[in-house]
PDB file of C-alpha atoms and ligand atoms in Angstrom:
ATOM      1  CA  UNK A  40     -36.445 149.289  84.257  1.00 30.00           C
ATOM      2  CA  UNK A  41     -35.059 145.857  84.973  1.00 37.00           C
ATOM      3  CA  UNK A  42     -36.043 143.364  82.325  1.00 30.00           C
ATOM      4  CA  UNK A  43     -38.036 140.406  83.589  1.00 30.00           C
ATOM      5  CA  UNK A  44     -36.395 136.992  83.371  1.00 27.00           C
ATOM      6  CA  UNK A  45     -38.401 134.741  81.098  1.00 27.00           C
ATOM      7  CA  UNK A  46     -38.224 130.968  81.144  1.00 28.00           C
ATOM      8  CA  UNK A  47     -36.622 130.967  77.687  1.00 25.00           C
ATOM      9  CA  UNK A  48     -33.844 133.316  78.711  1.00 25.00           C
ATOM     10  CA  UNK A  49     -33.224 131.547  81.969  1.00 22.00           C
ATOM     11  CA  UNK A  50     -31.049 128.712  80.735  1.00 25.00           C
ATOM     12  CA  UNK A  51     -28.475 131.169  79.437  1.00 27.00           C
ATOM     13  CA  UNK A  52     -28.403 132.940  82.759  1.00 25.00           C
ATOM     14  CA  UNK A  53     -27.602 130.010  84.975  1.00 26.00           C
ATOM     15  CA  UNK A  54     -24.113 131.166  85.815  1.00 30.00           C
ATOM     16  CA  UNK A  55     -23.034 133.728  88.387  1.00 31.00           C
ATOM     17  CA  UNK A  56     -25.771 135.697  90.089  1.00 32.00           C
ATOM     18  CA  UNK A  57     -28.710 133.747  88.828  1.00 31.00           C
ATOM     19  CA  UNK A  58     -27.320 130.453  89.970  1.00 29.00           C
ATOM     20  CA  UNK A  59     -26.601 132.048  93.322  1.00 36.00           C
ATOM     21  CA  UNK A  60     -30.137 133.386  93.456  1.00 36.00           C
ATOM     22  CA  UNK A  61     -31.678 130.002  93.003  1.00 29.00           C
ATOM     23  CA  UNK A  62     -29.367 128.649  95.630  1.00 32.00           C
ATOM     24  CA  UNK A  63     -30.322 131.423  98.013  1.00 35.00           C
ATOM     25  CA  UNK A  64     -34.004 131.011  97.343  1.00 36.00           C
ATOM     26  CA  UNK A  65     -33.757 127.335  98.151  1.00 33.00           C
ATOM     27  CA  UNK A  66     -31.795 127.916 101.322  1.00 33.00           C
ATOM     28  CA  UNK A  67     -33.961 127.255 104.317  1.00 33.00           C
ATOM     29  CA  UNK A  68     -31.971 128.888 107.110  1.00 35.00           C
ATOM     30  CA  UNK A  69     -32.943 132.476 107.775  1.00 35.00           C
ATOM     31  CA  UNK A  70     -32.941 134.205 111.108  1.00 40.00           C
ATOM     32  CA  UNK A  71     -36.179 135.470 112.577  1.00 43.00           C
ATOM     33  CA  UNK A  72     -35.419 139.149 112.099  1.00 43.00           C
ATOM     34  CA  UNK A  73     -34.687 138.658 108.452  1.00 44.00           C
ATOM     35  CA  UNK A  74     -37.716 136.467 107.911  1.00 46.00           C
ATOM     36  CA  UNK A  75     -40.024 139.112 109.290  1.00 48.00           C
ATOM     37  CA  UNK A  76     -38.334 141.850 107.238  1.00 45.00           C
ATOM     38  CA  UNK A  77     -38.690 139.692 104.159  1.00 47.00           C
ATOM     39  CA  UNK A  78     -42.355 138.938 104.671  1.00 49.00           C
ATOM     40  CA  UNK A  79     -43.081 142.668 104.753  1.00 48.00           C
ATOM     41  CA  UNK A  80     -41.386 142.977 101.377  1.00 48.00           C
ATOM     42  CA  UNK A  81     -43.336 140.418  99.470  1.00 44.00           C
ATOM     43  CA  UNK A  82     -44.233 143.019  96.852  1.00 45.00           C
ATOM     44  CA  UNK A  83     -40.621 143.790  95.905  1.00 56.00           C
ATOM     45  CA  UNK A  84     -39.424 141.701  92.977  1.00 61.00           C
ATOM     46  CA  UNK A  85     -35.950 140.169  92.995  1.00 71.00           C
ATOM     47  CA  UNK A  86     -33.373 142.068  90.941  1.00 80.00           C
ATOM     48  CA  UNK A  87     -33.582 141.376  87.249  1.00 78.00           C
ATOM     49  CA  UNK A  88     -30.966 141.768  84.545  1.00 80.00           C
ATOM     50  CA  UNK A  89     -31.025 144.967  82.498  1.00 77.00           C
ATOM     51  CA  UNK A  90     -30.345 145.222  78.772  1.00 78.00           C
ATOM     52  CA  UNK A  91     -29.360 141.573  78.959  1.00 82.00           C
ATOM     53  CA  UNK A  92     -26.735 142.233  81.648  1.00 86.00           C
ATOM     54  CA  UNK A  93     -26.676 140.977  85.223  1.00 90.00           C
ATOM     55  CA  UNK A  94     -26.337 143.589  87.942  1.00 94.00           C
ATOM     56  CA  UNK A  95     -22.736 143.878  89.155  1.00 96.00           C
ATOM     57  CA  UNK A  96     -22.868 144.558  92.875  1.00 98.00           C
ATOM     58  CA  UNK A  97     -20.076 145.882  95.086  1.00 98.00           C
ATOM     59  CA  UNK A  98     -20.538 146.321  98.819  1.00 98.00           C
ATOM     60  CA  UNK A  99     -18.277 149.045 100.226  1.00 99.00           C
ATOM     61  CA  UNK A 100     -17.551 148.466 103.901  1.00 99.00           C
ATOM     62  CA  UNK A 101     -15.345 149.967 106.600  1.00 98.00           C
ATOM     63  CA  UNK A 102     -15.745 151.876 109.838  1.00 98.00           C
ATOM     64  CA  UNK A 103     -17.065 155.433 110.105  1.00 98.00           C
ATOM     65  CA  UNK A 104     -14.546 157.809 108.523  1.00 98.00           C
ATOM     66  CA  UNK A 105     -12.538 155.049 106.837  1.00 98.00           C
ATOM     67  CA  UNK A 106     -12.980 156.814 103.477  1.00 98.00           C
ATOM     68  CA  UNK A 107     -15.757 154.783 101.836  1.00 99.00           C
ATOM     69  CA  UNK A 108     -17.610 157.746 100.349  1.00 98.00           C
ATOM     70  CA  UNK A 109     -14.401 159.441  99.193  1.00 98.00           C
ATOM     71  CA  UNK A 110     -13.208 156.343  97.341  1.00 98.00           C
ATOM     72  CA  UNK A 111     -16.670 155.709  95.870  1.00 98.00           C
ATOM     73  CA  UNK A 112     -16.477 159.077  94.092  1.00 98.00           C
ATOM     74  CA  UNK A 113     -13.219 157.990  92.454  1.00 98.00           C
ATOM     75  CA  UNK A 114     -14.580 154.564  91.523  1.00 98.00           C
ATOM     76  CA  UNK A 115     -17.591 156.210  89.868  1.00 98.00           C
ATOM     77  CA  UNK A 116     -15.313 158.539  87.864  1.00 98.00           C
ATOM     78  CA  UNK A 117     -13.052 155.727  86.674  1.00 98.00           C
ATOM     79  CA  UNK A 118     -15.332 152.725  86.332  1.00 97.00           C
ATOM     80  CA  UNK A 119     -18.789 154.243  85.812  1.00 97.00           C
ATOM     81  CA  UNK A 120     -20.649 152.724  88.738  1.00 98.00           C
ATOM     82  CA  UNK A 121     -23.867 154.033  90.271  1.00 98.00           C
ATOM     83  CA  UNK A 122     -23.061 155.038  93.866  1.00 98.00           C
ATOM     84  CA  UNK A 123     -25.698 154.292  96.493  1.00 98.00           C
ATOM     85  CA  UNK A 124     -24.788 155.394 100.008  1.00 98.00           C
ATOM     86  CA  UNK A 125     -27.086 153.707 102.536  1.00 98.00           C
ATOM     87  CA  UNK A 126     -26.454 156.549 104.995  1.00 98.00           C
ATOM     88  CA  UNK A 127     -27.354 159.193 102.388  1.00 98.00           C
ATOM     89  CA  UNK A 128     -30.532 157.317 101.428  1.00 98.00           C
ATOM     90  CA  UNK A 129     -31.550 157.118 105.095  1.00 98.00           C
ATOM     91  CA  UNK A 130     -30.809 160.822 105.678  1.00 98.00           C
ATOM     92  CA  UNK A 131     -32.872 161.708 102.591  1.00 98.00           C
ATOM     93  CA  UNK A 132     -35.737 159.547 103.807  1.00 98.00           C
ATOM     94  CA  UNK A 133     -35.443 161.174 107.243  1.00 97.00           C
ATOM     95  CA  UNK A 134     -36.109 164.680 105.902  1.00 97.00           C
ATOM     96  CA  UNK A 135     -38.804 163.650 103.415  1.00 97.00           C
ATOM     97  CA  UNK A 136     -41.835 163.549 105.722  1.00 92.00           C
ATOM     98  CA  UNK A 137     -41.527 159.792 105.798  1.00 94.00           C
ATOM     99  CA  UNK A 138     -43.334 157.782 108.465  1.00 96.00           C
ATOM    100  CA  UNK A 139     -39.852 156.520 109.397  1.00 97.00           C
ATOM    101  CA  UNK A 140     -38.353 160.023 109.829  1.00 97.00           C
ATOM    102  CA  UNK A 141     -38.145 160.210 113.612  1.00 97.00           C
ATOM    103  CA  UNK A 142     -37.105 156.561 113.967  1.00 98.00           C
ATOM    104  CA  UNK A 143     -34.236 157.125 111.491  1.00 98.00           C
ATOM    105  CA  UNK A 144     -33.176 160.324 113.257  1.00 98.00           C
ATOM    106  CA  UNK A 145     -33.061 158.653 116.675  1.00 98.00           C
ATOM    107  CA  UNK A 146     -31.281 155.582 115.346  1.00 98.00           C
ATOM    108  CA  UNK A 147     -28.588 157.596 113.551  1.00 98.00           C
ATOM    109  CA  UNK A 148     -28.111 159.838 116.613  1.00 98.00           C
ATOM    110  CA  UNK A 149     -27.487 156.746 118.711  1.00 98.00           C
ATOM    111  CA  UNK A 150     -25.197 155.200 116.107  1.00 98.00           C
ATOM    112  CA  UNK A 151     -27.414 152.131 115.880  1.00 98.00           C
ATOM    113  CA  UNK A 152     -28.588 150.327 112.735  1.00 98.00           C
ATOM    114  CA  UNK A 153     -31.912 151.162 111.109  1.00 98.00           C
ATOM    115  CA  UNK A 154     -34.103 148.046 110.603  1.00 98.00           C
ATOM    116  CA  UNK A 155     -33.286 146.294 107.345  1.00 97.00           C
ATOM    117  CA  UNK A 156     -36.813 146.505 105.989  1.00 95.00           C
ATOM    118  CA  UNK A 157     -36.390 150.280 105.618  1.00 97.00           C
ATOM    119  CA  UNK A 158     -32.840 150.330 104.244  1.00 98.00           C
ATOM    120  CA  UNK A 159     -33.234 147.432 101.813  1.00 97.00           C
ATOM    121  CA  UNK A 160     -36.374 148.980 100.380  1.00 96.00           C
ATOM    122  CA  UNK A 161     -34.580 152.288  99.748  1.00 97.00           C
ATOM    123  CA  UNK A 162     -31.590 150.571  98.120  1.00 97.00           C
ATOM    124  CA  UNK A 163     -33.650 148.300  95.864  1.00 96.00           C
ATOM    125  CA  UNK A 164     -35.838 151.192  94.736  1.00 95.00           C
ATOM    126  CA  UNK A 165     -32.739 153.096  93.629  1.00 96.00           C
ATOM    127  CA  UNK A 166     -31.281 150.043  91.908  1.00 96.00           C
ATOM    128  CA  UNK A 167     -34.472 149.353  90.063  1.00 93.00           C
ATOM    129  CA  UNK A 168     -34.875 152.918  88.804  1.00 93.00           C
ATOM    130  CA  UNK A 169     -31.248 153.319  87.724  1.00 94.00           C
ATOM    131  CA  UNK A 170     -30.152 152.966  84.100  1.00 93.00           C
ATOM    132  CA  UNK A 171     -26.839 151.647  85.317  1.00 94.00           C
ATOM    133  CA  UNK A 172     -26.273 147.979  86.100  1.00 95.00           C
ATOM    134  CA  UNK A 173     -23.046 148.417  88.119  1.00 96.00           C
ATOM    135  CA  UNK A 174     -23.662 149.392  91.724  1.00 98.00           C
ATOM    136  CA  UNK A 175     -21.498 150.532  94.615  1.00 98.00           C
ATOM    137  CA  UNK A 176     -23.523 150.002  97.750  1.00 98.00           C
ATOM    138  CA  UNK A 177     -21.712 152.075 100.357  1.00 99.00           C
ATOM    139  CA  UNK A 178     -22.190 151.450 104.088  1.00 98.00           C
ATOM    140  CA  UNK A 179     -24.326 148.378 103.574  1.00 98.00           C
ATOM    141  CA  UNK A 180     -24.758 145.666 104.811  1.00 98.00           C
ATOM    142  CA  UNK A 181     -23.820 146.872 108.269  1.00 98.00           C
ATOM    143  CA  UNK A 182     -25.103 143.813 110.111  1.00 98.00           C
ATOM    144  CA  UNK A 183     -25.937 140.200 109.448  1.00 98.00           C
ATOM    145  CA  UNK A 184     -29.587 141.205 109.543  1.00 97.00           C
ATOM    146  CA  UNK A 185     -28.909 143.725 106.720  1.00 98.00           C
ATOM    147  CA  UNK A 186     -27.000 141.120 104.734  1.00 98.00           C
ATOM    148  CA  UNK A 187     -29.540 138.326 105.053  1.00 97.00           C
ATOM    149  CA  UNK A 188     -32.475 140.620 104.274  1.00 97.00           C
ATOM    150  CA  UNK A 189     -30.784 141.999 101.143  1.00 97.00           C
ATOM    151  CA  UNK A 190     -29.796 138.589  99.811  1.00 96.00           C
ATOM    152  CA  UNK A 191     -33.204 137.110 100.469  1.00 94.00           C
ATOM    153  CA  UNK A 192     -35.232 139.986  99.062  1.00 93.00           C
ATOM    154  CA  UNK A 193     -33.062 140.787  96.027  1.00 93.00           C
ATOM    155  CA  UNK A 194     -32.053 137.201  95.344  1.00 92.00           C
ATOM    156  CA  UNK A 195     -28.534 138.520  94.718  1.00 94.00           C
ATOM    157  CA  UNK A 196     -25.124 138.416  96.335  1.00 96.00           C
ATOM    158  CA  UNK A 197     -22.305 140.929  95.912  1.00 98.00           C
ATOM    159  CA  UNK A 198     -19.669 140.236  93.289  1.00 97.00           C
ATOM    160  CA  UNK A 199     -17.068 142.199  95.221  1.00 98.00           C
ATOM    161  CA  UNK A 200     -16.766 143.408  98.820  1.00 98.00           C
ATOM    162  CA  UNK A 201     -14.318 146.235  99.512  1.00 99.00           C
ATOM    163  CA  UNK A 202     -13.187 146.607 103.106  1.00 99.00           C
ATOM    164  CA  UNK A 203     -11.456 149.861 103.989  1.00 99.00           C
ATOM    165  CA  UNK A 204      -9.388 148.910 106.995  1.00 98.00           C
ATOM    166  CA  UNK A 205      -8.486 151.941 109.084  1.00 98.00           C
ATOM    167  CA  UNK A 206      -7.227 152.357 112.674  1.00 98.00           C
ATOM    168  CA  UNK A 207      -9.787 153.763 115.100  1.00 98.00           C
ATOM    169  CA  UNK A 208      -7.806 156.874 116.011  1.00 98.00           C
ATOM    170  CA  UNK A 209      -7.540 157.832 112.328  1.00 98.00           C
ATOM    171  CA  UNK A 210     -11.296 157.248 111.817  1.00 98.00           C
ATOM    172  CA  UNK A 211     -12.135 159.420 114.831  1.00 98.00           C
ATOM    173  CA  UNK A 212      -9.836 162.202 113.601  1.00 98.00           C
ATOM    174  CA  UNK A 213     -11.394 162.156 110.116  1.00 98.00           C
ATOM    175  CA  UNK A 214     -15.001 162.076 111.324  1.00 98.00           C
ATOM    176  CA  UNK A 215     -14.437 164.953 113.744  1.00 98.00           C
ATOM    177  CA  UNK A 216     -13.014 167.096 110.943  1.00 97.00           C
ATOM    178  CA  UNK A 217     -15.575 166.073 108.288  1.00 97.00           C
ATOM    179  CA  UNK A 218     -17.677 169.241 108.711  1.00 95.00           C
ATOM    180  CA  UNK A 219     -20.787 168.053 106.899  1.00 96.00           C
ATOM    181  CA  UNK A 220     -23.085 169.086 109.744  1.00 96.00           C
ATOM    182  CA  UNK A 221     -24.055 165.491 110.502  1.00 97.00           C
ATOM    183  CA  UNK A 222     -25.798 164.832 113.813  1.00 97.00           C
ATOM    184  CA  UNK A 223     -23.706 161.693 114.325  1.00 98.00           C
ATOM    185  CA  UNK A 224     -20.271 163.236 113.755  1.00 98.00           C
ATOM    186  CA  UNK A 225     -19.594 163.959 117.428  1.00 98.00           C
ATOM    187  CA  UNK A 226     -17.326 162.091 119.810  1.00 98.00           C
ATOM    188  CA  UNK A 227     -20.093 160.397 121.828  1.00 98.00           C
ATOM    189  CA  UNK A 228     -21.866 159.015 118.774  1.00 98.00           C
ATOM    190  CA  UNK A 229     -18.587 158.063 117.091  1.00 98.00           C
ATOM    191  CA  UNK A 230     -17.644 155.895 120.069  1.00 98.00           C
ATOM    192  CA  UNK A 231     -20.984 154.105 119.760  1.00 98.00           C
ATOM    193  CA  UNK A 232     -20.616 153.718 115.973  1.00 98.00           C
ATOM    194  CA  UNK A 233     -17.184 152.174 116.394  1.00 98.00           C
ATOM    195  CA  UNK A 234     -18.587 149.632 118.867  1.00 98.00           C
ATOM    196  CA  UNK A 235     -21.477 148.846 116.516  1.00 98.00           C
ATOM    197  CA  UNK A 236     -19.022 148.474 113.615  1.00 98.00           C
ATOM    198  CA  UNK A 237     -16.963 145.946 115.555  1.00 98.00           C
ATOM    199  CA  UNK A 238     -19.917 143.992 116.915  1.00 98.00           C
ATOM    200  CA  UNK A 239     -22.203 143.946 113.866  1.00 98.00           C
ATOM    201  CA  UNK A 240     -20.240 144.802 110.717  1.00 98.00           C
ATOM    202  CA  UNK A 241     -17.062 142.774 111.219  1.00 98.00           C
ATOM    203  CA  UNK A 242     -19.098 139.521 111.189  1.00 98.00           C
ATOM    204  CA  UNK A 243     -20.430 140.490 107.734  1.00 98.00           C
ATOM    205  CA  UNK A 244     -16.877 141.082 106.513  1.00 98.00           C
ATOM    206  CA  UNK A 245     -15.843 137.710 107.970  1.00 98.00           C
ATOM    207  CA  UNK A 246     -18.771 136.021 106.234  1.00 98.00           C
ATOM    208  CA  UNK A 247     -17.780 137.346 102.810  1.00 98.00           C
ATOM    209  CA  UNK A 248     -14.057 136.804 103.483  1.00 98.00           C
ATOM    210  CA  UNK A 249     -14.816 133.105 103.912  1.00 98.00           C
ATOM    211  CA  UNK A 250     -16.452 133.204 100.482  1.00 98.00           C
ATOM    212  CA  UNK A 251     -13.321 134.823  98.985  1.00 98.00           C
ATOM    213  CA  UNK A 252     -15.141 138.052  98.101  1.00 98.00           C
ATOM    214  CA  UNK A 253     -13.388 140.559 100.374  1.00 98.00           C
ATOM    215  CA  UNK A 254     -10.660 142.858  99.096  1.00 98.00           C
ATOM    216  CA  UNK A 255      -8.975 144.455 102.092  1.00 98.00           C
ATOM    217  CA  UNK A 256      -7.693 147.945 101.406  1.00 98.00           C
ATOM    218  CA  UNK A 257      -5.239 149.675 103.740  1.00 98.00           C
ATOM    219  CA  UNK A 258      -7.195 152.902 104.282  1.00 98.00           C
ATOM    220  CA  UNK A 259      -4.252 154.907 105.627  1.00 98.00           C
ATOM    221  CA  UNK A 260      -2.483 157.159 103.140  1.00 98.00           C
ATOM    222  CA  UNK A 261      -3.504 159.796 100.653  1.00 98.00           C
ATOM    223  CA  UNK A 262      -6.770 159.430  98.756  1.00 98.00           C
ATOM    224  CA  UNK A 263      -4.792 158.698  95.574  1.00 98.00           C
ATOM    225  CA  UNK A 264      -2.571 156.120  97.246  1.00 98.00           C
ATOM    226  CA  UNK A 265      -5.620 154.303  98.506  1.00 98.00           C
ATOM    227  CA  UNK A 266      -7.286 154.426  95.107  1.00 98.00           C
ATOM    228  CA  UNK A 267      -4.178 152.760  93.628  1.00 98.00           C
ATOM    229  CA  UNK A 268      -5.095 149.705  95.732  1.00 98.00           C
ATOM    230  CA  UNK A 269      -8.739 149.873  94.670  1.00 98.00           C
ATOM    231  CA  UNK A 270      -8.167 150.145  90.911  1.00 98.00           C
ATOM    232  CA  UNK A 271      -6.794 146.631  90.302  1.00 98.00           C
ATOM    233  CA  UNK A 272      -9.812 145.103  92.026  1.00 98.00           C
ATOM    234  CA  UNK A 273     -12.116 146.503  89.350  1.00 98.00           C
ATOM    235  CA  UNK A 274      -9.653 146.146  86.473  1.00 97.00           C
ATOM    236  CA  UNK A 275      -9.735 142.424  87.196  1.00 96.00           C
ATOM    237  CA  UNK A 276     -13.542 142.450  86.959  1.00 94.00           C
ATOM    238  CA  UNK A 277     -13.990 144.351  83.718  1.00 90.00           C
ATOM    239  CA  UNK A 278     -15.046 141.251  81.788  1.00 89.00           C
ATOM    240  CA  UNK A 279     -17.673 140.452  84.401  1.00 91.00           C
ATOM    241  CA  UNK A 280     -19.181 143.956  84.112  1.00 91.00           C
ATOM    242  CA  UNK A 281     -20.986 143.084  80.895  1.00 86.00           C
ATOM    243  CA  UNK A 282     -21.813 139.456  81.443  1.00 84.00           C
ATOM    244  CA  UNK A 283     -25.264 138.337  80.559  1.00 82.00           C
TER     245      UNK A 283
HETATM  246  N1  ADP B1731      -7.184 159.027 102.723  1.00 58.17           N
HETATM  247  C1  ADP B1731      -7.667 160.022 103.457  1.00 58.17           C
HETATM  248  N2  ADP B1731      -6.853 160.747 104.243  1.00 58.17           N
HETATM  249  C2  ADP B1731      -7.337 161.751 105.022  1.00 58.17           C
HETATM  250  N3  ADP B1731      -8.634 162.113 105.040  1.00 58.17           N
HETATM  251  C3  ADP B1731      -9.505 161.422 104.275  1.00 58.17           C
HETATM  252  C4  ADP B1731      -9.059 160.338 103.445  1.00 58.17           C
HETATM  253  N4  ADP B1731     -10.132 159.846 102.802  1.00 58.17           N
HETATM  254  C5  ADP B1731     -11.195 160.570 103.212  1.00 58.17           C
HETATM  255  N5  ADP B1731     -10.804 161.523 104.086  1.00 58.17           N
HETATM  256  C6  ADP B1731     -11.658 162.495 104.775  1.00 58.17           C
HETATM  257  O1  ADP B1731     -12.155 161.830 105.936  1.00 58.17           O
HETATM  258  C7  ADP B1731     -13.526 162.136 106.144  1.00 58.17           C
HETATM  259  C8  ADP B1731     -14.341 160.847 106.110  1.00 58.17           C
HETATM  260  O2  ADP B1731     -14.302 160.322 104.787  1.00 58.17           O
HETATM  261  P1  ADP B1731     -15.578 159.634 104.143  1.00 58.17           P
HETATM  262  O3  ADP B1731     -15.247 159.310 102.736  1.00 58.17           O
HETATM  263  O4  ADP B1731     -16.771 160.484 104.399  1.00 58.17           O
HETATM  264  O5  ADP B1731     -15.626 158.293 105.018  1.00 58.17           O
HETATM  265  P2  ADP B1731     -16.794 157.260 105.296  1.00 58.17           P
HETATM  266  O6  ADP B1731     -17.788 157.371 104.174  1.00 58.17           O
HETATM  267  O7  ADP B1731     -16.123 155.925 105.354  1.00 58.17           O
HETATM  268  O8  ADP B1731     -17.371 157.645 106.627  1.00 58.17           O
HETATM  269  C9  ADP B1731     -13.920 163.150 105.065  1.00 58.17           C
HETATM  270  O9  ADP B1731     -13.811 164.444 105.579  1.00 58.17           O
HETATM  271  C10 ADP B1731     -12.870 162.905 103.975  1.00 58.17           C
HETATM  272  O10 ADP B1731     -12.614 164.081 103.212  1.00 58.17           O
HETATM  273  N1  CDP B1732     -26.856 150.099 106.386  1.00 58.17           N
HETATM  274  C1  CDP B1732     -26.945 151.185 107.156  1.00 58.17           C
HETATM  275  C2  CDP B1732     -26.169 152.333 106.869  1.00 58.17           C
HETATM  276  C3  CDP B1732     -26.254 153.423 107.716  1.00 58.17           C
HETATM  277  N2  CDP B1732     -27.073 153.392 108.784  1.00 58.17           N
HETATM  278  C4  CDP B1732     -27.179 154.523 109.730  1.00 58.17           C
HETATM  279  O1  CDP B1732     -26.649 155.701 109.162  1.00 58.17           O
HETATM  280  C5  CDP B1732     -25.519 156.139 109.912  1.00 58.17           C
HETATM  281  C6  CDP B1732     -24.539 156.829 109.008  1.00 58.17           C
HETATM  282  O2  CDP B1732     -24.107 155.927 108.024  1.00 58.17           O
HETATM  283  P1  CDP B1732     -23.062 156.384 106.905  1.00 58.17           P
HETATM  284  O3  CDP B1732     -22.767 155.205 106.058  1.00 58.17           O
HETATM  285  O4  CDP B1732     -23.537 157.617 106.241  1.00 58.17           O
HETATM  286  O5  CDP B1732     -21.788 156.724 107.825  1.00 58.17           O
HETATM  287  P2  CDP B1732     -20.241 156.732 107.434  1.00 58.17           P
HETATM  288  O6  CDP B1732     -19.685 155.352 107.677  1.00 58.17           O
HETATM  289  O7  CDP B1732     -20.138 157.144 106.012  1.00 58.17           O
HETATM  290  O8  CDP B1732     -19.635 157.728 108.379  1.00 58.17           O
HETATM  291  C7  CDP B1732     -25.021 154.872 110.615  1.00 58.17           C
HETATM  292  O9  CDP B1732     -24.208 155.138 111.753  1.00 58.17           O
HETATM  293  C8  CDP B1732     -26.346 154.221 110.984  1.00 58.17           C
HETATM  294  O10 CDP B1732     -26.948 154.824 112.096  1.00 58.17           O
HETATM  295  C9  CDP B1732     -27.845 152.262 109.043  1.00 58.17           C
HETATM  296  O11 CDP B1732     -28.584 152.224 110.001  1.00 58.17           O
HETATM  297  N3  CDP B1732     -27.772 151.178 108.210  1.00 58.17           N
HETATM  298 MG1   MG B1733     -19.864 157.685 104.153  1.00 58.17          MG
END
C-alpha cells in the first residue's frame, strides 16, 4: 500500500514529484473532458510515496507495432520496473464481465481511445496495489485527455517519456505478423490506429518534449540494438529511482 503523506514528512518531499503535484493541483486550466473524468474519480487518492520512496513513472509511447511491449519486457528484466500495459488492462477489463466490456470492445475494434475515466482508474488501481515503486506505463497517455486526466487524478507527472519512433510501413508489417489473436490487428483497424496515433498521441509527445522529458528511440533494428538505446536512459536515472 502507498504510505500516506503526513504534514511532518511533507517538507522533506518538496522536490521532484511532490512539488510538481502541488503545482498541478493549483493549476486552474483543465479541459472539459478531463474535468468531468476527474469529478467522477473523487474517491481515488493521489499517488503516495511507498517505503519512503516517490513513485518513478515512465510513459512508454509509440505507434502500434513500434515495439513498446517488447522493449518493456527487457526494461523489466534489467531495471526491475513494474510493467503496466494500458491495452492489456483494457483487454482484461473487457473480458471480466465489466459494465464497460462492450464499450471497450467496440472502441478497440474501431481503433479509438477508451474514455480516460476507465483507463486511469485501471492504471491507478494497479499502481496502488503493486509493491514496486518504479512503473512503466505502456501505451498511455494516448491523448491529451488521457494525459490531463492522469496528471490531475494522480497528482503526478512522468519522470521519463520513451518514444519509439518507427516508420508506418514497418509498424504495419509487425502488427500484421504479431499473431496474438487481437481483434484490432487487421489492416482496416491498423489504418485507423495510425491516424489516431498521429492526431491524438503525437501532441502528447510534443507536450512532454517541450518539457525535456522525451527520449526518442529509433525503433528500427533488432530488439537488442533498440534496447542498447534504451539502457542509457535508465542508467542515467538510477539515483532518482530511490529518491525520497
Ligand atoms: N525490433 C523489432 N524488429 C522486428 N520485430 C519486432 C521488433 N520489436 C518487436 N517486434 C515484433 O513486432 C510486433 C509488435 O511488437 P510489440 O512489442 O507488441 O509492439 P507495440 O506494443 O508497440 O504494439 C511483435 O510481434 C514483436 O515481436
Ligand atoms: N491509453 C489507451 C491504450 C489503449 N487503448 C485501446 O487499446 C488498443 C490497443 O492498445 P495497445 O497499447 O495494446 O496497442 P499496441 O500499441 O501495443 O499495438 C488501442 O488501439 C485503443 O483502442 C486506449 O483506448 N487507451
Ligand atoms: Mg503493446
